[in-house]
Coordinates of C-alpha atoms and ligand atoms in Angstrom, one line a residue:
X1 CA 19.6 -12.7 35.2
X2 CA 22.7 -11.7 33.3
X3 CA 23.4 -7.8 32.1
X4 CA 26.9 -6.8 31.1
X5 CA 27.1 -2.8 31.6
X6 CA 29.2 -1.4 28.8
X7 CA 29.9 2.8 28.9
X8 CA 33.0 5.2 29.9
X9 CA 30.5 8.2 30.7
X10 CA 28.2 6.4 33.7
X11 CA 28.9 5.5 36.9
X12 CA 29.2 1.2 37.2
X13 CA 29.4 1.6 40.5
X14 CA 26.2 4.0 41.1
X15 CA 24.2 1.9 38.6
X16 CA 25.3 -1.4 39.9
X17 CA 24.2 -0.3 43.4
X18 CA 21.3 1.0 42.5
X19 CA 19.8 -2.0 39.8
X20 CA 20.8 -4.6 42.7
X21 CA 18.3 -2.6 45.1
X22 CA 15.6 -2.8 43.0
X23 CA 16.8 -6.0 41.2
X24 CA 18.4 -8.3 43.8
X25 CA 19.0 -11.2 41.5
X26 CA 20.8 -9.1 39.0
X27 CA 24.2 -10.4 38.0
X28 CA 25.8 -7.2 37.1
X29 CA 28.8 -7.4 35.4
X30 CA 31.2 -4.6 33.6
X31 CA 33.0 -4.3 29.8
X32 CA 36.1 -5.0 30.0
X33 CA 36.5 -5.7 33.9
X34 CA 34.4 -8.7 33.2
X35 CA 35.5 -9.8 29.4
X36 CA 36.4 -13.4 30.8
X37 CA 32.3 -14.1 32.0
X38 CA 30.8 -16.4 29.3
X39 CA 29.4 -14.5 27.0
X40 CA 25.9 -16.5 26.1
X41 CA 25.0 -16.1 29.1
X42 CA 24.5 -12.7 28.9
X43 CA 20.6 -11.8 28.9
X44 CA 20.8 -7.5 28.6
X45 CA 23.5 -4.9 27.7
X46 CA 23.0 -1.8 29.2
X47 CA 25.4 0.8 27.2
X48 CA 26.1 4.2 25.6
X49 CA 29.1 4.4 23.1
X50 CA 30.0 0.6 23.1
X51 CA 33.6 0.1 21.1
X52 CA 32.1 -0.6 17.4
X53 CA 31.5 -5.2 17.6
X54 CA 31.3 -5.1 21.2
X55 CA 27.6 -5.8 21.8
X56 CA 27.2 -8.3 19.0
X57 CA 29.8 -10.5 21.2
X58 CA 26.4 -11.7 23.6
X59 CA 24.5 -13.7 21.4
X60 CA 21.3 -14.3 23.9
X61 CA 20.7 -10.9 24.8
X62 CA 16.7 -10.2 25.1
X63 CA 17.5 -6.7 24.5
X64 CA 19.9 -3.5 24.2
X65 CA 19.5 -0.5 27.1
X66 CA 20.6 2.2 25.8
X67 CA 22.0 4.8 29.0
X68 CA 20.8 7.6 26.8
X69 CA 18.0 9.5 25.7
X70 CA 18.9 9.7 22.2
X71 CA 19.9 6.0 20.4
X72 CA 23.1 7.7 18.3
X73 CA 25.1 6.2 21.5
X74 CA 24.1 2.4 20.6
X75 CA 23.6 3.2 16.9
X76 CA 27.0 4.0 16.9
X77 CA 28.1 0.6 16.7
X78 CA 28.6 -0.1 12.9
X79 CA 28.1 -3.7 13.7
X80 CA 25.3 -3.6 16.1
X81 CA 22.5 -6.6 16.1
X82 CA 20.0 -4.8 14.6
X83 CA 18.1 -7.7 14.8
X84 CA 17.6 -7.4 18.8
X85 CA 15.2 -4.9 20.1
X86 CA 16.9 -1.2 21.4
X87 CA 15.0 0.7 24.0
X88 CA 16.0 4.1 24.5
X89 CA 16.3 5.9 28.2
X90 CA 13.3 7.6 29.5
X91 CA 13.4 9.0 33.0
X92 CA 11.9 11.5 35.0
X93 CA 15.2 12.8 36.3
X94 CA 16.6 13.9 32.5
X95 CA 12.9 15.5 31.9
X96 CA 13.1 17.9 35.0
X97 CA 17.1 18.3 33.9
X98 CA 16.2 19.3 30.5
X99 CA 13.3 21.5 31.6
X100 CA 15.2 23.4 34.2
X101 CA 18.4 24.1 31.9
X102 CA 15.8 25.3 28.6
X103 CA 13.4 26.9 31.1
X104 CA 16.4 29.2 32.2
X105 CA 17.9 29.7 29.0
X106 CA 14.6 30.9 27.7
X107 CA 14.4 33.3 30.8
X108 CA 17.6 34.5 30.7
X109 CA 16.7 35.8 26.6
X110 CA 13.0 36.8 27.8
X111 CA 14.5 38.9 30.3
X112 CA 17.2 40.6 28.1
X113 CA 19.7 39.4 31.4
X114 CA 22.6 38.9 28.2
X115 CA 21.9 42.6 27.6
X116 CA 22.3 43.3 31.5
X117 CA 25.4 41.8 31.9
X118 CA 26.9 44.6 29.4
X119 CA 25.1 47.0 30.8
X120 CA 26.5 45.9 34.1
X121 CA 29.9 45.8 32.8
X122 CA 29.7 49.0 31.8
X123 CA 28.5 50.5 34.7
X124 CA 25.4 51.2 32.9
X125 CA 22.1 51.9 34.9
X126 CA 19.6 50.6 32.1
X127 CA 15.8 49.6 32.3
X128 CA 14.6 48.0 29.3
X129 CA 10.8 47.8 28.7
X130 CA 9.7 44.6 29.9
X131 CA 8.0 42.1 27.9
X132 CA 4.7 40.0 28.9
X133 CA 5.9 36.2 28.7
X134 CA 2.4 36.1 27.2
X135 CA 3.7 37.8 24.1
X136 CA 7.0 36.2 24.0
X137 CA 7.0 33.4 21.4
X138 CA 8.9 30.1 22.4
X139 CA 9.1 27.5 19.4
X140 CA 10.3 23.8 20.4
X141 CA 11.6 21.5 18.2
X142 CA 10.7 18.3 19.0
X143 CA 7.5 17.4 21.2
X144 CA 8.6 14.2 22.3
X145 CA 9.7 13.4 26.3
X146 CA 11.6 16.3 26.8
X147 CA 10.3 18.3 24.2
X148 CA 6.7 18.0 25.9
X149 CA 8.1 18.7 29.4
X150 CA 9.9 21.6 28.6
X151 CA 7.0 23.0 26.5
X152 CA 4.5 22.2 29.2
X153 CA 6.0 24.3 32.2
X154 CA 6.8 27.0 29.5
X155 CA 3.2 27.2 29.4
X156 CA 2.6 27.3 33.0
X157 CA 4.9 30.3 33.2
X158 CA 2.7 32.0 30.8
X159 CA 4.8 32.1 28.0
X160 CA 3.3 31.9 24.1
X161 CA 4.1 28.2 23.1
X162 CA 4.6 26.1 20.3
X163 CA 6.6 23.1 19.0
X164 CA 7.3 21.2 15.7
X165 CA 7.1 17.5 15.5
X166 CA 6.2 14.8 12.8
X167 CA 2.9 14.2 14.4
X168 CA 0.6 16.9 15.4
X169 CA 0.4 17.1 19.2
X170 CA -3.2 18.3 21.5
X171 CA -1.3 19.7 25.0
X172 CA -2.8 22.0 26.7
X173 CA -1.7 25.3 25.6
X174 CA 0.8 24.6 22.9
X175 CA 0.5 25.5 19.1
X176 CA 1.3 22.4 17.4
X177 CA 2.6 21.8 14.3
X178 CA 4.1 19.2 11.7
X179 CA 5.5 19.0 8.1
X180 CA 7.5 20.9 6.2
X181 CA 4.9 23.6 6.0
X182 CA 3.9 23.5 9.7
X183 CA 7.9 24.0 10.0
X184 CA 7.9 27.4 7.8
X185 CA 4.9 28.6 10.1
X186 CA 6.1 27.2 13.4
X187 CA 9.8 29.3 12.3
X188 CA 7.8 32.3 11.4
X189 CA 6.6 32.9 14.9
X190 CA 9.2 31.7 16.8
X191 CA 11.8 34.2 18.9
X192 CA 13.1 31.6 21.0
X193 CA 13.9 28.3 19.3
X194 CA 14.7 25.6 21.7
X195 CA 16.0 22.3 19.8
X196 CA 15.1 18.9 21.4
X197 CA 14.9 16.5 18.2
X198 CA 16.3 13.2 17.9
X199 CA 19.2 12.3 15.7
X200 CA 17.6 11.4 12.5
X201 CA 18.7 11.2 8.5
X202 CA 15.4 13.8 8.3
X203 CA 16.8 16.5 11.5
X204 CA 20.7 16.2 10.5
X205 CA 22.2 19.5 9.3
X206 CA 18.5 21.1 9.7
X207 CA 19.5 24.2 11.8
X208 CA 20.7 25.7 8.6
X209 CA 21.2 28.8 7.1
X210 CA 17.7 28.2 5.2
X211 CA 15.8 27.5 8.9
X212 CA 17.4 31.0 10.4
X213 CA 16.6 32.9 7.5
X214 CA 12.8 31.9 8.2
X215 CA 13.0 33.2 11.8
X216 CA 12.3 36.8 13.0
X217 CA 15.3 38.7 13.0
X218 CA 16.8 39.1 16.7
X219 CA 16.1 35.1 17.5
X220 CA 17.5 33.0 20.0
X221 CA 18.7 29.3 19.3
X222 CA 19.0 27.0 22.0
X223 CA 20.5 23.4 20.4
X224 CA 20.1 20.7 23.1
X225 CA 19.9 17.6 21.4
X226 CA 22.6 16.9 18.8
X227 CA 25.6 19.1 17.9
X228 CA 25.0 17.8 14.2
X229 CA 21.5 19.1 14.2
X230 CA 23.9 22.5 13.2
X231 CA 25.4 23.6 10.6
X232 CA 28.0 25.7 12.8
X233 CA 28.9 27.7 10.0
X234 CA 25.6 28.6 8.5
X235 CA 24.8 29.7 12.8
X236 CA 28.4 31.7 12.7
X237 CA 27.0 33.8 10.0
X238 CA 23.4 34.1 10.7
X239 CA 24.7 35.8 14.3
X240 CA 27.8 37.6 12.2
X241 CA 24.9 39.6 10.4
X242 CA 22.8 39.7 13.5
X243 CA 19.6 37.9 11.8
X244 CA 20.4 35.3 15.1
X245 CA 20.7 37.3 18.1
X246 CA 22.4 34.6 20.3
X247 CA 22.9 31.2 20.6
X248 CA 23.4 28.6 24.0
X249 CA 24.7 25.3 22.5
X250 CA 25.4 22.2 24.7
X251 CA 26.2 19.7 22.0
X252 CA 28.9 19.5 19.2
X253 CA 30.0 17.4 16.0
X254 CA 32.7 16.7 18.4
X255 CA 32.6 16.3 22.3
X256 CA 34.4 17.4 23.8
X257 CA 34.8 20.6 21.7
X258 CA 37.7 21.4 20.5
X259 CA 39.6 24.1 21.9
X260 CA 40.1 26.1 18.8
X261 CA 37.1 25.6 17.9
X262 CA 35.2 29.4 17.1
X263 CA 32.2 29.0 19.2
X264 CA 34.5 28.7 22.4
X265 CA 35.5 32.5 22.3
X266 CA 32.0 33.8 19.8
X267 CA 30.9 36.5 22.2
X268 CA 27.5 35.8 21.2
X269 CA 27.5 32.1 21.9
X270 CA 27.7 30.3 24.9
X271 CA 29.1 26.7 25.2
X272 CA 27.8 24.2 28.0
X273 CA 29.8 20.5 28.0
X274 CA 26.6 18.2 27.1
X275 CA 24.6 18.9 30.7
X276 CA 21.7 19.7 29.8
X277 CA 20.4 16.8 31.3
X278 CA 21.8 13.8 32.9
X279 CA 20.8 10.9 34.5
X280 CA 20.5 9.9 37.8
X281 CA 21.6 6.4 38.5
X282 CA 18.6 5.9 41.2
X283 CA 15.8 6.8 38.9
X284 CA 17.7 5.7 36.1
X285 CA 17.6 2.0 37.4
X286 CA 14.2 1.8 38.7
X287 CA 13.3 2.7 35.0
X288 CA 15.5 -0.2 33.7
X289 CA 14.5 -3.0 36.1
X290 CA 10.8 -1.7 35.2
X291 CA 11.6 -2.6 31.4
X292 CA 13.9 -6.2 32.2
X293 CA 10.7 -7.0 34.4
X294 CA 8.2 -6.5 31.5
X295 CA 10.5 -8.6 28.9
X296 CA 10.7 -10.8 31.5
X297 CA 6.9 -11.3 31.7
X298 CA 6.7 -11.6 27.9
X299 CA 5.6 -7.9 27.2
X300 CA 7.0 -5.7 25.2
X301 CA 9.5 -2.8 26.9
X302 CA 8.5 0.6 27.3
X303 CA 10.3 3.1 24.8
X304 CA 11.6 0.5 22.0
X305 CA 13.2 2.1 19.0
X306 CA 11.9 2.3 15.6
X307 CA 15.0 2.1 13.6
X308 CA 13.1 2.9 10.5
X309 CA 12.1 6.0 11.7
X310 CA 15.5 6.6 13.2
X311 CA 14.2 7.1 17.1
Ligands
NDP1 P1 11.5 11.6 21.8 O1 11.7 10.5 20.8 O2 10.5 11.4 22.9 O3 10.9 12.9 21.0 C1 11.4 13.2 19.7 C2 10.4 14.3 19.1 O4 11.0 14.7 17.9 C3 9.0 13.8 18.8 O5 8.1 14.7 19.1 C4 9.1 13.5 17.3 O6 7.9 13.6 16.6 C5 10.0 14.6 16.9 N1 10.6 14.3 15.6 C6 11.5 13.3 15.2 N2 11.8 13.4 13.9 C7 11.1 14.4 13.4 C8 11.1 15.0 12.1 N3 11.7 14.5 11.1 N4 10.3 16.1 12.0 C9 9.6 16.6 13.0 N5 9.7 16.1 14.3 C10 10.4 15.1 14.5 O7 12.9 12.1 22.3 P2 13.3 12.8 23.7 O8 12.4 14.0 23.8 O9 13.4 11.8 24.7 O10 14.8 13.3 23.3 C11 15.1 14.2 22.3 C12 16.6 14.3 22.1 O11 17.2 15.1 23.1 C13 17.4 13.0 22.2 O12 17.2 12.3 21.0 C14 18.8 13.5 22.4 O13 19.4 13.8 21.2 C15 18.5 14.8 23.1 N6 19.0 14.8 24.5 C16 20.0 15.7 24.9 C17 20.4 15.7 26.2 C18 21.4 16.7 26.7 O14 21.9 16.6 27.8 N7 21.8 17.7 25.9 C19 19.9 14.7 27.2 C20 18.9 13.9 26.7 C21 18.5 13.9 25.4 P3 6.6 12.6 17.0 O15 6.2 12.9 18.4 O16 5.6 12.9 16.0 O17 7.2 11.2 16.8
OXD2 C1 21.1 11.4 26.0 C2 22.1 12.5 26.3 O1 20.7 11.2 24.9 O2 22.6 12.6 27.4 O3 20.6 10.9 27.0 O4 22.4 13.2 25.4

């Protein structure tokens, strides 16, 4: 078996060590070290922001691996073979990422800590009343893999939970709802408002000045997912007149932001470089070889995109 690894962002070496152990038969080769390999011979890409006409170079590949989560890193590709299946990342590693990095954020709001630190530079001995996590309302957008994860040990910290997706979701202790008039509900109730949507024509541009204005005033916006989920300067605004209390933001219409860019120096915003959650190589792979194993056997791969829907 023939798979021709195609990112600048992963590790080669990590994944290469790490698919042979679970997949000693793997030829594993690399774009561009390895242009010269014949190319129909090729049976998988694994890859995340391929050079646009790269991937439609193997013309026997089974399927496309995207490294990612999200599918805008293969979709990318103006000239991708749309015909050949795509199957996203799903991994265990990037849920308990994702959960640990919204988990804190939500926790650092709940507890007023961005308060503290003023207080604390200051010199200011302040107790603020404390609120019950019970009565603190968390709102995710997106119920999916990491939407789900995030939402379920949210609940198991007692907070007040619920999340927006296109299907209604039953777990356990989450308020679930869908549609454009779940969405004005879900918004109404929501003081925390985590992102974790895909990258659709539907969710681009929808953290706009029309979603804040539907929030409580004094809201929180944590964008994980896609920086053009945001309208930046509908969010500048919406914190500007303090309807948006604060915002934590770990992905931008361009990455790596750019250094003039206003949110860098907005006292209200704080900027993480896109890692939120990343992958490990060694749970990454076993995932992988589990989904070449399946085509292999005939079945269909775990996680395949729908590129009607978009994700
Ligand atoms: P999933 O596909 O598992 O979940 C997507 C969720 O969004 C689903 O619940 C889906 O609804 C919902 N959804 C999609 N479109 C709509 C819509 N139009 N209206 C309402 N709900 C919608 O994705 P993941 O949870 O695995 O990943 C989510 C995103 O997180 C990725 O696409 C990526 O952009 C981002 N990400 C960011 C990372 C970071 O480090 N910052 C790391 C990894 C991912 P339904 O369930 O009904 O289909
Ligand atoms: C992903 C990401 O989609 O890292 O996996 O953003």
């Amino acid at each position: 078996m023939n798979l021709m690894f195609i990112s600048n962002e992963d590790r080669a070496d990590q994944w290469r060590e790490q698919l042979m152990k679970v997949l000693p038969d793997l030829n594993f080769y690399t774009w561009p070290g390895d242009q010269g390999v014949d190319k129909t011979s090729i049976d998988y890409v694994l890859a995340w922001k391929p050079a646009p006409g790269v991937i439609k170079q193997f013309p026997n590949i089974k399927a496309i691996l995207s490294l990612g989560a999200g599918i805008d890193g293969i979709t990318c590709d103006p000239e991708l073979p749309t015909e050949k299946p795509i199957v996203r990342l799903v991994d265990n590693s990037l849920s308990q990422g994702m959960t640990q990095f919204a988990v804190y954020w939500t926790i650092h709001f709940h507890r007023d800590l961005d308060k503290y630190q003023n207080f604390e530079r200051e010199k200011s001995w302040t107790q603020l009343p404390q609120v019950d996590a019970a009565h603190r309302r968390v709102g995710i957008l997106g119920l999916g893999e990491l939407g789900s994860a995030v939402g379920k040990t949210l609940v198991d910290l007692q907070f007040d939970v619920a999340g927006w997706s296109r299907s209604e979701k039953a777990i356990d202790g989450i308020e679930s709802f869908s549609g454009a008039d779940g969405l004005t509900s879900f918004l109404a109730r929501t003081e925390i408002l985590i992102c974790l949507l895909p990258l659709t024509a539907e969710t681009e541009g929808l953290l706009n000045a029309e979603l804040f204005a539907q929030l409580p005033k004094g809201s929180v916006l944590i964008n994980l997912a896609r920086g053009k989920h945001l309208v930046d300067a509908d969010l500048l605004e919406a914190l500007d007149r303090e309807h948006l209390a604060a915002a934590v933001l770990d992905v931008f219409h361009h990455e790596p932001l750019p250094a003039d860019h206003l949110f860098w120096d907005h006292p209200k915003i704080t900027v993480t470089p896109h890692i939120a959650a990343l992958t490990f190589p060694h749970s990454g792979a076993e995932y992988v070889a589990g989904n070449i194993r399946r085509i292999e056997r005939g079945e269909a791969p775990l996680n395949l995109i729908d590129l009607d829907k978009g994700y």
